[in-house]
Amino acid sequence: MILTRGARVTGAVLCAVLAVIVAGWIVRDVGAVDDPAQLWRHWAGYHDARLEALPATSAYDAVLFLVYVGAAVAALRSSVAATALVAAGAVTIAVRLPGLWTIGGSGTTARFTDDLRTRALLSAFVALAAGIALIITAGAGRRAPYDPSERLPARPGQGTGVMAFLGLGAAGAVVIAWEIRQAVRFADATFDVYPDWYVGGVRVLHGLIDPPPGWFTAVLALFCLFAAVSALARAAHARPFGLIAAALLLFGGVMGVARSVHHELLEHFGGLPVEEQLLVLTSFFEVAAGAVVLLAMSLPGPADVPAPPHQGYGQGYGYPRPGVFGPPPPSQPPPGW
């Protein structure tokens, strides 16, 4: 299906609103620190990062900003406009939903001012409303193609689908494996940290507008696996979901590699414990998988061509469609009819 012009414009405006919200919070964090480089060091997880206050954002907010900009452009110009809006709405709802209880929870009371938490809660409500509106717009604004010159959403090619399935499927499995390992570590801990890891609390630190780390990891794993299966089936929605999953993977891997280089883990790789070695290798794998899938999914794929209406006749009334398959029908019956 193809989106109507009104739905395209509405979707682009909603994506622009989401992009402005994220950009506003990032600008706020940059202005709140003396050295913007320290914000990146905190985002990347450097142990020696020094900030006066905990930022409201994380590095993944920068990825979401790019997602919203890309979805806005796709809404106006791409054949995958509908699926792009659905993917942007889905990731928005998944990422911003925990803010409804974490922003006002006890875990943020001592770290952020009441005014900042109020603004963050309003932003969460607006983002969720915009995410839901994106999905509704994509569903309500669909229309059938008017003629064969309008190309349907491009599906991944067979090679691209297999490549995305292998890359995203393996990445999703790796993410889930590390979460299982995290559960084992939390089970051995003195304090019960595991619930806070997923739903937020005083024992786990995260950005004010961002979900708890475990929640985000679960969202990333689901996006990777869903996009992998969709790509293998060559579904039309595989490209937007695959691009988002690959972008999140790539950026997370880049931060992990930067952290390994900064803390000189590569220079002492042979002397690291096995688990630390696997963590470093996972970062490089995420960079490779994310980059390959992002490149493969960005290339134009074969587009479906809509079938001509009922043996070349318009609307099933027995006359060729005017200007497309033949001359317009006569306005009056022939003489003697």
CSV table of C-alpha atoms in Angstrom, one decimal:
chain,number,residue,atom,x,y,z
A,1,MET,CA,0.0,0.0,0.0
A,2,ILE,CA,1.0,3.6,-0.5
A,3,LEU,CA,0.4,6.6,1.8
A,4,THR,CA,-1.8,9.5,0.9
A,5,ARG,CA,-0.2,12.9,0.6
A,6,GLY,CA,-1.9,14.1,3.8
A,7,ALA,CA,-0.7,11.0,5.7
A,8,ARG,CA,2.9,11.6,4.5
A,9,VAL,CA,2.9,15.2,5.6
A,10,THR,CA,1.3,14.3,9.0
A,11,GLY,CA,3.9,11.6,9.6
A,12,ALA,CA,6.8,13.9,8.7
A,13,VAL,CA,5.5,16.6,11.1
A,14,LEU,CA,5.2,14.0,13.9
A,15,CYS,CA,8.7,12.8,13.3
A,16,ALA,CA,9.9,16.4,13.3
A,17,VAL,CA,8.3,16.9,16.7
A,18,LEU,CA,10.0,13.8,18.1
A,19,ALA,CA,13.3,15.0,16.6
A,20,VAL,CA,13.0,18.4,18.2
A,21,ILE,CA,12.2,16.9,21.6
A,22,VAL,CA,15.3,14.7,21.5
A,23,ALA,CA,17.5,17.5,20.2
A,24,GLY,CA,16.3,19.8,22.9
A,25,TRP,CA,17.3,17.4,25.7
A,26,ILE,CA,20.7,16.8,24.1
A,27,VAL,CA,21.3,20.6,23.8
A,28,ARG,CA,20.3,20.9,27.5
A,29,ASP,CA,22.9,18.3,28.5
A,30,VAL,CA,25.6,19.9,26.4
A,31,GLY,CA,24.9,23.3,28.0
A,32,ALA,CA,24.8,21.8,31.5
A,33,VAL,CA,28.5,20.6,31.3
A,34,ASP,CA,31.6,22.7,31.1
A,35,ASP,CA,33.3,20.5,28.6
A,36,PRO,CA,31.0,18.8,26.0
A,37,ALA,CA,33.7,16.1,25.6
A,38,GLN,CA,32.8,14.9,29.1
A,39,LEU,CA,29.3,14.2,28.0
A,40,TRP,CA,30.6,11.9,25.3
A,41,ARG,CA,32.9,10.2,27.8
A,42,HIS,CA,29.9,9.6,30.0
A,43,TRP,CA,27.8,8.3,27.1
A,44,ALA,CA,30.6,5.9,26.1
A,45,GLY,CA,31.0,4.6,29.7
A,46,TYR,CA,34.5,5.8,30.5
A,47,HIS,CA,35.3,5.2,34.1
A,48,ASP,CA,37.1,8.5,34.4
A,49,ALA,CA,34.3,10.7,33.1
A,50,ARG,CA,33.7,13.7,35.3
A,51,LEU,CA,30.3,15.4,35.3
A,52,GLU,CA,28.8,17.8,37.8
A,53,ALA,CA,25.3,16.3,37.3
A,54,LEU,CA,23.9,13.2,35.7
A,55,PRO,CA,22.8,13.9,32.1
A,56,ALA,CA,19.2,13.4,31.1
A,57,THR,CA,20.2,11.6,27.9
A,58,SER,CA,22.3,8.7,26.6
A,59,ALA,CA,24.1,8.1,23.4
A,60,TYR,CA,21.1,6.3,22.0
A,61,ASP,CA,19.1,9.5,22.0
A,62,ALA,CA,21.5,10.7,19.3
A,63,VAL,CA,20.6,7.6,17.3
A,64,LEU,CA,16.9,8.2,17.8
A,65,PHE,CA,17.3,11.7,16.5
A,66,LEU,CA,18.8,10.3,13.3
A,67,VAL,CA,16.0,7.8,13.1
A,68,TYR,CA,13.3,10.5,13.3
A,69,VAL,CA,15.1,12.6,10.7
A,70,GLY,CA,15.3,9.6,8.4
A,71,ALA,CA,11.7,8.7,9.0
A,72,ALA,CA,10.6,12.2,8.2
A,73,VAL,CA,12.5,12.2,4.9
A,74,ALA,CA,11.1,8.7,4.1
A,75,ALA,CA,7.6,9.8,4.8
A,76,LEU,CA,7.8,12.5,2.2
A,77,ARG,CA,9.9,10.8,-0.5
A,78,SER,CA,10.2,7.0,-0.1
A,79,SER,CA,8.0,4.2,-1.1
A,80,VAL,CA,8.4,2.6,2.4
A,81,ALA,CA,6.8,5.7,4.0
A,82,ALA,CA,4.1,3.7,5.8
A,83,THR,CA,6.5,1.1,7.3
A,84,ALA,CA,9.0,3.7,8.2
A,85,LEU,CA,6.4,5.6,10.3
A,86,VAL,CA,5.3,2.3,12.0
A,87,ALA,CA,9.0,1.5,12.8
A,88,ALA,CA,9.6,5.0,14.2
A,89,GLY,CA,6.4,4.8,16.2
A,90,ALA,CA,7.2,1.4,17.6
A,91,VAL,CA,10.7,2.2,18.8
A,92,THR,CA,9.4,5.5,20.3
A,93,ILE,CA,6.7,3.7,22.3
A,94,ALA,CA,9.1,0.9,23.4
A,95,VAL,CA,11.8,3.3,24.6
A,96,ARG,CA,9.7,6.1,26.2
A,97,LEU,CA,7.1,3.9,27.9
A,98,PRO,CA,9.2,3.3,31.1
A,99,GLY,CA,9.5,7.0,31.6
A,100,LEU,CA,5.9,7.1,32.8
A,101,TRP,CA,7.0,5.4,36.1
A,102,THR,CA,10.8,6.0,36.2
A,103,ILE,CA,10.8,9.8,35.8
A,104,GLY,CA,8.7,10.3,38.9
A,105,GLY,CA,10.1,7.4,40.8
A,106,SER,CA,12.4,7.4,43.8
A,107,GLY,CA,15.4,6.6,41.6
A,108,THR,CA,15.4,10.1,40.0
A,109,THR,CA,14.2,12.2,42.9
A,110,ALA,CA,17.6,12.7,44.4
A,111,ARG,CA,19.4,13.1,41.1
A,112,PHE,CA,17.3,15.6,39.2
A,113,THR,CA,15.3,18.7,40.2
A,114,ASP,CA,11.5,18.7,40.3
A,115,ASP,CA,11.3,21.2,37.4
A,116,LEU,CA,13.5,18.9,35.2
A,117,ARG,CA,11.5,15.8,36.1
A,118,THR,CA,8.3,17.6,35.3
A,119,ARG,CA,9.6,18.6,31.9
A,120,ALA,CA,10.9,15.1,31.3
A,121,LEU,CA,7.5,13.6,32.1
A,122,LEU,CA,5.7,16.0,29.8
A,123,SER,CA,8.2,15.1,27.0
A,124,ALA,CA,7.5,11.4,27.7
A,125,PHE,CA,3.7,11.9,27.3
A,126,VAL,CA,4.2,13.9,24.1
A,127,ALA,CA,6.6,11.3,22.7
A,128,LEU,CA,4.3,8.4,23.4
A,129,ALA,CA,1.3,10.3,21.9
A,130,ALA,CA,3.4,11.1,18.8
A,131,GLY,CA,4.5,7.4,18.5
A,132,ILE,CA,1.0,6.2,18.7
A,133,ALA,CA,-0.1,8.8,16.2
A,134,LEU,CA,2.6,7.6,13.8
A,135,ILE,CA,1.2,4.1,13.8
A,136,ILE,CA,-2.4,5.3,13.4
A,137,THR,CA,-1.3,7.7,10.6
A,138,ALA,CA,0.4,4.9,8.7
A,139,GLY,CA,-2.6,2.6,9.1
A,140,ALA,CA,-5.3,5.1,8.3
A,141,GLY,CA,-3.5,6.9,5.5
A,142,ARG,CA,-2.9,3.9,3.2
A,143,ARG,CA,-4.4,3.7,-0.3
A,144,ALA,CA,-4.1,1.4,-3.2
A,145,PRO,CA,-1.8,2.5,-6.1
A,146,TYR,CA,-3.6,4.4,-8.9
A,147,ASP,CA,-1.6,3.0,-11.8
A,148,PRO,CA,1.5,0.8,-12.5
A,149,SER,CA,3.8,3.9,-12.5
A,150,GLU,CA,3.4,4.0,-8.7
A,151,ARG,CA,5.9,1.6,-7.3
A,152,LEU,CA,5.1,-0.4,-4.1
A,153,PRO,CA,7.4,-0.5,-1.1
A,154,ALA,CA,10.8,-2.1,-2.0
A,155,ARG,CA,11.4,-5.4,-0.4
A,156,PRO,CA,14.9,-6.7,0.5
A,157,GLY,CA,16.5,-8.7,-2.2
A,158,GLN,CA,17.2,-12.4,-1.6
A,159,GLY,CA,20.9,-11.9,-0.8
A,160,THR,CA,20.2,-8.9,1.4
A,161,GLY,CA,17.5,-10.7,3.3
A,162,VAL,CA,19.8,-13.6,4.1
A,163,MET,CA,22.6,-11.3,5.1
A,164,ALA,CA,20.3,-9.3,7.4
A,165,PHE,CA,18.9,-12.4,8.9
A,166,LEU,CA,22.3,-13.8,9.7
A,167,GLY,CA,23.7,-10.5,11.0
A,168,LEU,CA,20.7,-9.3,13.1
A,169,GLY,CA,19.8,-12.9,14.2
A,170,ALA,CA,23.3,-13.5,15.5
A,171,ALA,CA,23.4,-10.1,17.1
A,172,GLY,CA,20.0,-10.6,18.8
A,173,ALA,CA,21.2,-14.0,20.1
A,174,VAL,CA,24.4,-12.4,21.5
A,175,VAL,CA,22.4,-9.7,23.2
A,176,ILE,CA,20.1,-12.3,24.8
A,177,ALA,CA,23.1,-14.4,25.9
A,178,TRP,CA,24.7,-11.4,27.7
A,179,GLU,CA,21.4,-10.7,29.4
A,180,ILE,CA,21.3,-14.3,30.7
A,181,ARG,CA,24.8,-13.8,32.0
A,182,GLN,CA,23.7,-10.6,33.6
A,183,ALA,CA,20.9,-12.4,35.4
A,184,VAL,CA,23.4,-15.0,36.8
A,185,ARG,CA,25.7,-12.2,38.0
A,186,PHE,CA,22.8,-10.4,39.7
A,187,ALA,CA,21.7,-13.7,41.3
A,188,ASP,CA,25.1,-13.8,43.1
A,189,ALA,CA,25.0,-10.2,44.2
A,190,THR,CA,24.3,-9.2,47.8
A,191,PHE,CA,21.6,-6.7,46.8
A,192,ASP,CA,18.6,-7.5,44.6
A,193,VAL,CA,19.4,-5.4,41.6
A,194,TYR,CA,17.7,-7.4,38.9
A,195,PRO,CA,14.2,-5.8,39.1
A,196,ASP,CA,15.7,-2.3,38.9
A,197,TRP,CA,17.8,-3.3,35.9
A,198,TYR,CA,14.6,-3.7,33.9
A,199,VAL,CA,12.0,-1.4,35.5
A,200,GLY,CA,14.2,1.2,37.1
A,201,GLY,CA,15.0,2.0,40.7
A,202,VAL,CA,17.6,3.5,43.1
A,203,ARG,CA,20.2,0.8,42.4
A,204,VAL,CA,20.5,1.4,38.6
A,205,LEU,CA,21.7,4.7,37.0
A,206,HIS,CA,20.4,5.8,33.6
A,207,GLY,CA,19.4,9.0,31.8
A,208,LEU,CA,16.3,10.8,33.0
A,209,ILE,CA,14.4,10.4,29.8
A,210,ASP,CA,15.9,7.0,28.9
A,211,PRO,CA,14.6,3.5,29.9
A,212,PRO,CA,16.5,1.3,32.4
A,213,PRO,CA,19.5,-0.6,30.8
A,214,GLY,CA,17.8,-4.0,30.9
A,215,TRP,CA,14.6,-2.7,29.3
A,216,PHE,CA,16.6,-1.1,26.4
A,217,THR,CA,18.6,-4.3,25.9
A,218,ALA,CA,15.3,-6.3,25.7
A,219,VAL,CA,14.0,-3.8,23.1
A,220,LEU,CA,17.2,-4.1,21.1
A,221,ALA,CA,17.1,-7.9,21.1
A,222,LEU,CA,13.4,-7.9,20.0
A,223,PHE,CA,14.0,-5.4,17.2
A,224,CYS,CA,17.0,-7.5,16.0
A,225,LEU,CA,15.1,-10.8,15.9
A,226,PHE,CA,12.0,-9.3,14.4
A,227,ALA,CA,13.9,-7.5,11.7
A,228,ALA,CA,16.0,-10.7,11.0
A,229,VAL,CA,12.9,-12.9,10.5
A,230,SER,CA,11.2,-10.2,8.4
A,231,ALA,CA,14.3,-9.8,6.2
A,232,LEU,CA,14.4,-13.6,5.6
A,233,ALA,CA,10.8,-13.5,4.6
A,234,ARG,CA,11.5,-10.4,2.4
A,235,ALA,CA,8.7,-8.5,4.0
A,236,ALA,CA,8.2,-4.8,3.0
A,237,HIS,CA,8.6,-3.7,6.7
A,238,ALA,CA,12.0,-5.4,7.0
A,239,ARG,CA,14.0,-2.5,5.7
A,240,PRO,CA,12.9,0.3,8.2
A,241,PHE,CA,13.0,-2.1,11.2
A,242,GLY,CA,16.3,-3.5,10.1
A,243,LEU,CA,17.8,-0.1,9.6
A,244,ILE,CA,16.8,1.0,13.1
A,245,ALA,CA,18.1,-2.2,14.7
A,246,ALA,CA,21.4,-2.0,12.7
A,247,ALA,CA,21.9,1.7,13.7
A,248,LEU,CA,21.4,0.9,17.4
A,249,LEU,CA,23.8,-2.0,17.1
A,250,LEU,CA,26.4,0.0,15.3
A,251,PHE,CA,26.4,2.9,17.7
A,252,GLY,CA,26.5,0.6,20.7
A,253,GLY,CA,29.4,-1.3,19.2
A,254,VAL,CA,31.3,1.9,18.5
A,255,MET,CA,30.9,3.0,22.1
A,256,GLY,CA,32.2,-0.3,23.3
A,257,VAL,CA,35.2,-0.2,21.0
A,258,ALA,CA,36.0,3.4,22.1
A,259,ARG,CA,35.7,2.3,25.7
A,260,SER,CA,38.1,-0.6,25.0
A,261,VAL,CA,40.6,1.6,23.3
A,262,HIS,CA,40.4,4.3,26.0
A,263,HIS,CA,41.0,1.8,28.8
A,264,GLU,CA,43.8,0.1,26.8
A,265,LEU,CA,42.0,-3.3,26.9
A,266,LEU,CA,43.2,-4.1,23.4
A,267,GLU,CA,46.9,-3.7,24.5
A,268,HIS,CA,46.4,-6.1,27.4
A,269,PHE,CA,43.8,-8.3,25.6
A,270,GLY,CA,45.7,-11.6,26.3
A,271,GLY,CA,45.9,-11.0,30.0
A,272,LEU,CA,42.2,-10.2,30.4
A,273,PRO,CA,39.7,-12.6,31.9
A,274,VAL,CA,37.7,-14.6,29.4
A,275,GLU,CA,34.5,-12.7,30.1
A,276,GLU,CA,36.3,-9.3,29.5
A,277,GLN,CA,37.7,-10.7,26.2
A,278,LEU,CA,34.3,-11.7,25.1
A,279,LEU,CA,32.9,-8.3,25.9
A,280,VAL,CA,35.6,-6.6,23.8
A,281,LEU,CA,35.0,-9.1,20.9
A,282,THR,CA,31.2,-8.4,21.2
A,283,SER,CA,31.7,-4.7,20.6
A,284,PHE,CA,33.7,-5.4,17.4
A,285,PHE,CA,31.0,-7.9,16.3
A,286,GLU,CA,28.3,-5.3,16.8
A,287,VAL,CA,30.2,-2.8,14.8
A,288,ALA,CA,30.7,-5.3,11.9
A,289,ALA,CA,27.1,-6.6,12.0
A,290,GLY,CA,25.5,-3.2,12.3
A,291,ALA,CA,27.6,-1.7,9.5
A,292,VAL,CA,27.0,-4.6,7.1
A,293,VAL,CA,23.3,-4.7,7.7
A,294,LEU,CA,23.0,-0.9,7.6
A,295,LEU,CA,24.8,-0.8,4.2
A,296,ALA,CA,22.8,-3.8,2.8
A,297,MET,CA,19.4,-2.4,3.9
A,298,SER,CA,20.3,1.1,2.6
A,299,LEU,CA,20.8,-0.2,-1.0
A,300,PRO,CA,17.6,0.0,-3.2
A,301,GLY,CA,15.9,-3.4,-3.5
A,302,PRO,CA,13.5,-4.7,-6.1
A,303,ALA,CA,10.1,-3.0,-5.8
A,304,ASP,CA,6.8,-4.6,-6.5
A,305,VAL,CA,4.8,-3.3,-9.4
A,306,PRO,CA,1.0,-3.1,-8.8
A,307,ALA,CA,-1.0,-5.4,-11.0
A,308,PRO,CA,-3.3,-3.7,-13.6
A,309,PRO,CA,-6.9,-3.6,-12.6
A,310,HIS,CA,-9.1,-6.5,-13.9
A,311,GLN,CA,-7.6,-7.2,-17.3
A,312,GLY,CA,-6.7,-3.5,-18.0
A,313,TYR,CA,-10.2,-2.1,-17.2
A,314,GLY,CA,-10.7,0.6,-14.7
A,315,GLN,CA,-12.9,0.1,-11.7
A,316,GLY,CA,-14.5,-3.1,-13.3
A,317,TYR,CA,-17.0,-1.1,-15.4
A,318,GLY,CA,-15.9,-2.4,-18.8
A,319,TYR,CA,-14.1,0.8,-19.9
A,320,PRO,CA,-10.3,1.3,-20.0
A,321,ARG,CA,-9.0,3.7,-17.4
A,322,PRO,CA,-8.9,7.2,-19.0
A,323,GLY,CA,-5.3,8.2,-20.1
A,324,VAL,CA,-3.8,5.0,-18.9
A,325,PHE,CA,-5.0,1.9,-20.8
A,326,GLY,CA,-6.9,3.6,-23.6
A,327,PRO,CA,-9.2,6.5,-24.6
A,328,PRO,CA,-11.9,7.8,-22.2
A,329,PRO,CA,-15.3,6.2,-22.4
A,330,PRO,CA,-18.0,7.9,-24.6
A,331,SER,CA,-20.1,10.4,-22.8
A,332,GLN,CA,-23.2,9.3,-24.8
A,333,PRO,CA,-24.3,6.0,-26.5
A,334,PRO,CA,-23.6,5.8,-30.2
A,335,PRO,CA,-26.4,6.7,-32.7
A,336,GLY,CA,-29.0,4.0,-32.9
A,337,TRP,CA,-28.0,2.4,-29.6
